[in-house]
């Protein structure tokens, strides 16, 4: 499903574990409670996507744009966020998210993070 355009699609509670969605366009999609474990989203656009309570464990989000995405309660253990744009994203209550993951991503002052974590603009390197 690389390069697929699913802008604004309703994929709530879908099982897309292991799907390859590299360079996909999913801006504004509803992926609440979706199973996206191990899915590949290299260089995809998930701007303003609703990913609340989504399962993104071991997902490959390298270079992905998640600007303004809602990731509240998402499970992000072992997700690769290298070069991901988390500007204005809401990660409040995200599970399994580590400082090491955030250090490889881009955050801005509008990025909301779980308590105890800081965005790369504030991180000490």
PDB file of C-alpha atoms in Angstrom:
ATOM      1  CA  UNK A   1       0.000   0.000   0.000  1.00  0.00           C
ATOM      2  CA  UNK A   2       2.971   2.316  -0.532  1.00  0.00           C
ATOM      3  CA  UNK A   3       2.008   5.742  -1.907  1.00  0.00           C
ATOM      4  CA  UNK A   4      -1.692   5.086  -1.233  1.00  0.00           C
ATOM      5  CA  UNK A   5      -3.914   8.139  -0.695  1.00  0.00           C
ATOM      6  CA  UNK A   6      -6.335   7.652   2.219  1.00  0.00           C
ATOM      7  CA  UNK A   7      -6.809  11.295   3.181  1.00  0.00           C
ATOM      8  CA  UNK A   8      -9.667  11.591   5.697  1.00  0.00           C
ATOM      9  CA  UNK A   9     -10.416   7.849   5.603  1.00  0.00           C
ATOM     10  CA  UNK A  10     -12.211   6.182   8.509  1.00  0.00           C
ATOM     11  CA  UNK A  11     -10.074   3.210   9.501  1.00  0.00           C
ATOM     12  CA  UNK A  12     -11.094   3.099  13.145  1.00  0.00           C
ATOM     13  CA  UNK A  13     -10.214  -0.198  14.866  1.00  0.00           C
ATOM     14  CA  UNK A  14      -8.728  -1.599  11.630  1.00  0.00           C
ATOM     15  CA  UNK A  15      -6.124  -4.348  11.852  1.00  0.00           C
ATOM     16  CA  UNK A  16      -3.284  -3.104   9.665  1.00  0.00           C
ATOM     17  CA  UNK A  17      -0.464  -4.770  11.579  1.00  0.00           C
ATOM     18  CA  UNK A  18       2.599  -5.190   9.382  1.00  0.00           C
ATOM     19  CA  UNK A  19       1.122  -3.103   6.544  1.00  0.00           C
ATOM     20  CA  UNK A  20       3.595  -1.235   4.349  1.00  0.00           C
ATOM     21  CA  UNK A  21       2.344   2.331   3.962  1.00  0.00           C
ATOM     22  CA  UNK A  22       5.577   4.049   2.942  1.00  0.00           C
ATOM     23  CA  UNK A  23       4.979   7.546   1.507  1.00  0.00           C
ATOM     24  CA  UNK A  24       1.221   7.124   2.085  1.00  0.00           C
ATOM     25  CA  UNK A  25      -1.059  10.144   2.466  1.00  0.00           C
ATOM     26  CA  UNK A  26      -3.265   9.683   5.544  1.00  0.00           C
ATOM     27  CA  UNK A  27      -3.787  13.315   6.553  1.00  0.00           C
ATOM     28  CA  UNK A  28      -6.928  13.706   8.653  1.00  0.00           C
ATOM     29  CA  UNK A  29      -7.637   9.952   8.755  1.00  0.00           C
ATOM     30  CA  UNK A  30      -9.380   8.317  11.711  1.00  0.00           C
ATOM     31  CA  UNK A  31      -7.157   5.478  12.963  1.00  0.00           C
ATOM     32  CA  UNK A  32      -8.437   5.400  16.530  1.00  0.00           C
ATOM     33  CA  UNK A  33      -7.808   2.075  18.263  1.00  0.00           C
ATOM     34  CA  UNK A  34      -6.250   0.638  15.089  1.00  0.00           C
ATOM     35  CA  UNK A  35      -3.692  -2.147  15.281  1.00  0.00           C
ATOM     36  CA  UNK A  36      -0.647  -0.782  13.426  1.00  0.00           C
ATOM     37  CA  UNK A  37       2.007  -2.928  15.115  1.00  0.00           C
ATOM     38  CA  UNK A  38       5.071  -3.285  12.957  1.00  0.00           C
ATOM     39  CA  UNK A  39       3.548  -1.196  10.163  1.00  0.00           C
ATOM     40  CA  UNK A  40       5.869   0.768   7.897  1.00  0.00           C
ATOM     41  CA  UNK A  41       5.149   4.474   7.440  1.00  0.00           C
ATOM     42  CA  UNK A  42       8.492   5.710   6.042  1.00  0.00           C
ATOM     43  CA  UNK A  43       8.075   9.298   4.823  1.00  0.00           C
ATOM     44  CA  UNK A  44       4.274   9.077   5.125  1.00  0.00           C
ATOM     45  CA  UNK A  45       2.002  12.027   5.898  1.00  0.00           C
ATOM     46  CA  UNK A  46      -0.220  11.537   8.929  1.00  0.00           C
ATOM     47  CA  UNK A  47      -0.833  15.211   9.663  1.00  0.00           C
ATOM     48  CA  UNK A  48      -3.854  15.833  11.925  1.00  0.00           C
ATOM     49  CA  UNK A  49      -4.562  12.095  11.975  1.00  0.00           C
ATOM     50  CA  UNK A  50      -6.512  10.684  14.919  1.00  0.00           C
ATOM     51  CA  UNK A  51      -4.342   7.922  16.374  1.00  0.00           C
ATOM     52  CA  UNK A  52      -5.837   7.890  19.865  1.00  0.00           C
ATOM     53  CA  UNK A  53      -5.302   4.534  21.559  1.00  0.00           C
ATOM     54  CA  UNK A  54      -3.711   3.098  18.379  1.00  0.00           C
ATOM     55  CA  UNK A  55      -1.236   0.228  18.751  1.00  0.00           C
ATOM     56  CA  UNK A  56       1.987   1.408  17.084  1.00  0.00           C
ATOM     57  CA  UNK A  57       4.467  -0.891  18.808  1.00  0.00           C
ATOM     58  CA  UNK A  58       7.525  -1.465  16.579  1.00  0.00           C
ATOM     59  CA  UNK A  59       6.005   0.709  13.839  1.00  0.00           C
ATOM     60  CA  UNK A  60       8.509   2.310  11.461  1.00  0.00           C
ATOM     61  CA  UNK A  61       7.699   6.049  11.397  1.00  0.00           C
ATOM     62  CA  UNK A  62      11.059   7.266  10.066  1.00  0.00           C
ATOM     63  CA  UNK A  63      10.702  10.616   8.318  1.00  0.00           C
ATOM     64  CA  UNK A  64       6.934  10.596   8.840  1.00  0.00           C
ATOM     65  CA  UNK A  65       5.035  13.854   9.269  1.00  0.00           C
ATOM     66  CA  UNK A  66       2.679  13.657  12.253  1.00  0.00           C
ATOM     67  CA  UNK A  67       2.084  17.420  12.539  1.00  0.00           C
ATOM     68  CA  UNK A  68      -0.962  18.049  14.721  1.00  0.00           C
ATOM     69  CA  UNK A  69      -1.699  14.314  15.078  1.00  0.00           C
ATOM     70  CA  UNK A  70      -3.618  13.114  18.133  1.00  0.00           C
ATOM     71  CA  UNK A  71      -1.632  10.267  19.701  1.00  0.00           C
ATOM     72  CA  UNK A  72      -3.185  10.379  23.164  1.00  0.00           C
ATOM     73  CA  UNK A  73      -3.003   6.939  24.738  1.00  0.00           C
ATOM     74  CA  UNK A  74      -1.194   5.439  21.728  1.00  0.00           C
ATOM     75  CA  UNK A  75       1.150   2.524  22.371  1.00  0.00           C
ATOM     76  CA  UNK A  76       4.581   3.454  20.961  1.00  0.00           C
ATOM     77  CA  UNK A  77       6.966   0.907  22.498  1.00  0.00           C
ATOM     78  CA  UNK A  78       9.906   0.330  20.139  1.00  0.00           C
ATOM     79  CA  UNK A  79       8.372   2.571  17.440  1.00  0.00           C
ATOM     80  CA  UNK A  80      11.077   4.155  15.251  1.00  0.00           C
ATOM     81  CA  UNK A  81      10.598   7.931  15.209  1.00  0.00           C
ATOM     82  CA  UNK A  82      13.902   8.945  13.587  1.00  0.00           C
ATOM     83  CA  UNK A  83      13.310  12.240  11.767  1.00  0.00           C
ATOM     84  CA  UNK A  84       9.554  12.142  12.436  1.00  0.00           C
ATOM     85  CA  UNK A  85       7.868  15.554  12.664  1.00  0.00           C
ATOM     86  CA  UNK A  86       5.812  15.692  15.868  1.00  0.00           C
ATOM     87  CA  UNK A  87       5.175  19.448  15.711  1.00  0.00           C
ATOM     88  CA  UNK A  88       1.918  20.325  17.490  1.00  0.00           C
ATOM     89  CA  UNK A  89       1.160  16.607  18.046  1.00  0.00           C
ATOM     90  CA  UNK A  90      -0.543  15.494  21.254  1.00  0.00           C
ATOM     91  CA  UNK A  91       1.264  12.532  22.834  1.00  0.00           C
ATOM     92  CA  UNK A  92      -0.238  12.979  26.284  1.00  0.00           C
ATOM     93  CA  UNK A  93      -0.658   9.579  27.914  1.00  0.00           C
ATOM     94  CA  UNK A  94       1.253   7.758  25.166  1.00  0.00           C
ATOM     95  CA  UNK A  95       2.492   4.398  26.445  1.00  0.00           C
ATOM     96  CA  UNK A  96       5.986   3.009  25.948  1.00  0.00           C
ATOM     97  CA  UNK A  97       7.398   6.291  24.604  1.00  0.00           C
ATOM     98  CA  UNK A  98      10.983   6.975  25.688  1.00  0.00           C
ATOM     99  CA  UNK A  99      13.248   9.992  25.736  1.00  0.00           C
ATOM    100  CA  UNK A 100      15.582   8.207  23.288  1.00  0.00           C
ATOM    101  CA  UNK A 101      12.749   7.984  20.748  1.00  0.00           C
ATOM    102  CA  UNK A 102      11.946  11.675  21.154  1.00  0.00           C
ATOM    103  CA  UNK A 103      15.601  12.654  20.824  1.00  0.00           C
ATOM    104  CA  UNK A 104      15.478  11.331  17.237  1.00  0.00           C
ATOM    105  CA  UNK A 105      12.249  13.165  16.342  1.00  0.00           C
ATOM    106  CA  UNK A 106      11.387  16.826  15.811  1.00  0.00           C
ATOM    107  CA  UNK A 107       9.101  18.524  18.336  1.00  0.00           C
ATOM    108  CA  UNK A 108       8.105  22.158  18.770  1.00  0.00           C
ATOM    109  CA  UNK A 109       6.638  24.227  21.584  1.00  0.00           C
ATOM    110  CA  UNK A 110       3.154  22.999  20.617  1.00  0.00           C
ATOM    111  CA  UNK A 111       4.039  19.311  21.009  1.00  0.00           C
ATOM    112  CA  UNK A 112       2.346  17.871  24.114  1.00  0.00           C
ATOM    113  CA  UNK A 113       4.365  15.111  25.742  1.00  0.00           C
ATOM    114  CA  UNK A 114       3.881  12.732  28.661  1.00  0.00           C
ATOM    115  CA  UNK A 115       5.213  13.975  31.993  1.00  0.00           C
ATOM    116  CA  UNK A 116       8.973  13.635  32.351  1.00  0.00           C
ATOM    117  CA  UNK A 117       9.759  13.702  28.616  1.00  0.00           C
ATOM    118  CA  UNK A 118      11.072  16.629  26.583  1.00  0.00           C
ATOM    119  CA  UNK A 119      11.083  17.434  22.894  1.00  0.00           C
ATOM    120  CA  UNK A 120      14.315  17.607  20.913  1.00  0.00           C
ATOM    121  CA  UNK A 121      14.283  21.412  20.907  1.00  0.00           C
ATOM    122  CA  UNK A 122      14.587  21.286  24.721  1.00  0.00           C
ATOM    123  CA  UNK A 123      16.635  18.108  25.051  1.00  0.00           C
ATOM    124  CA  UNK A 124      20.177  18.176  26.361  1.00  0.00           C
ATOM    125  CA  UNK A 125      22.471  16.444  23.900  1.00  0.00           C
TER     126      UNK A 125
END
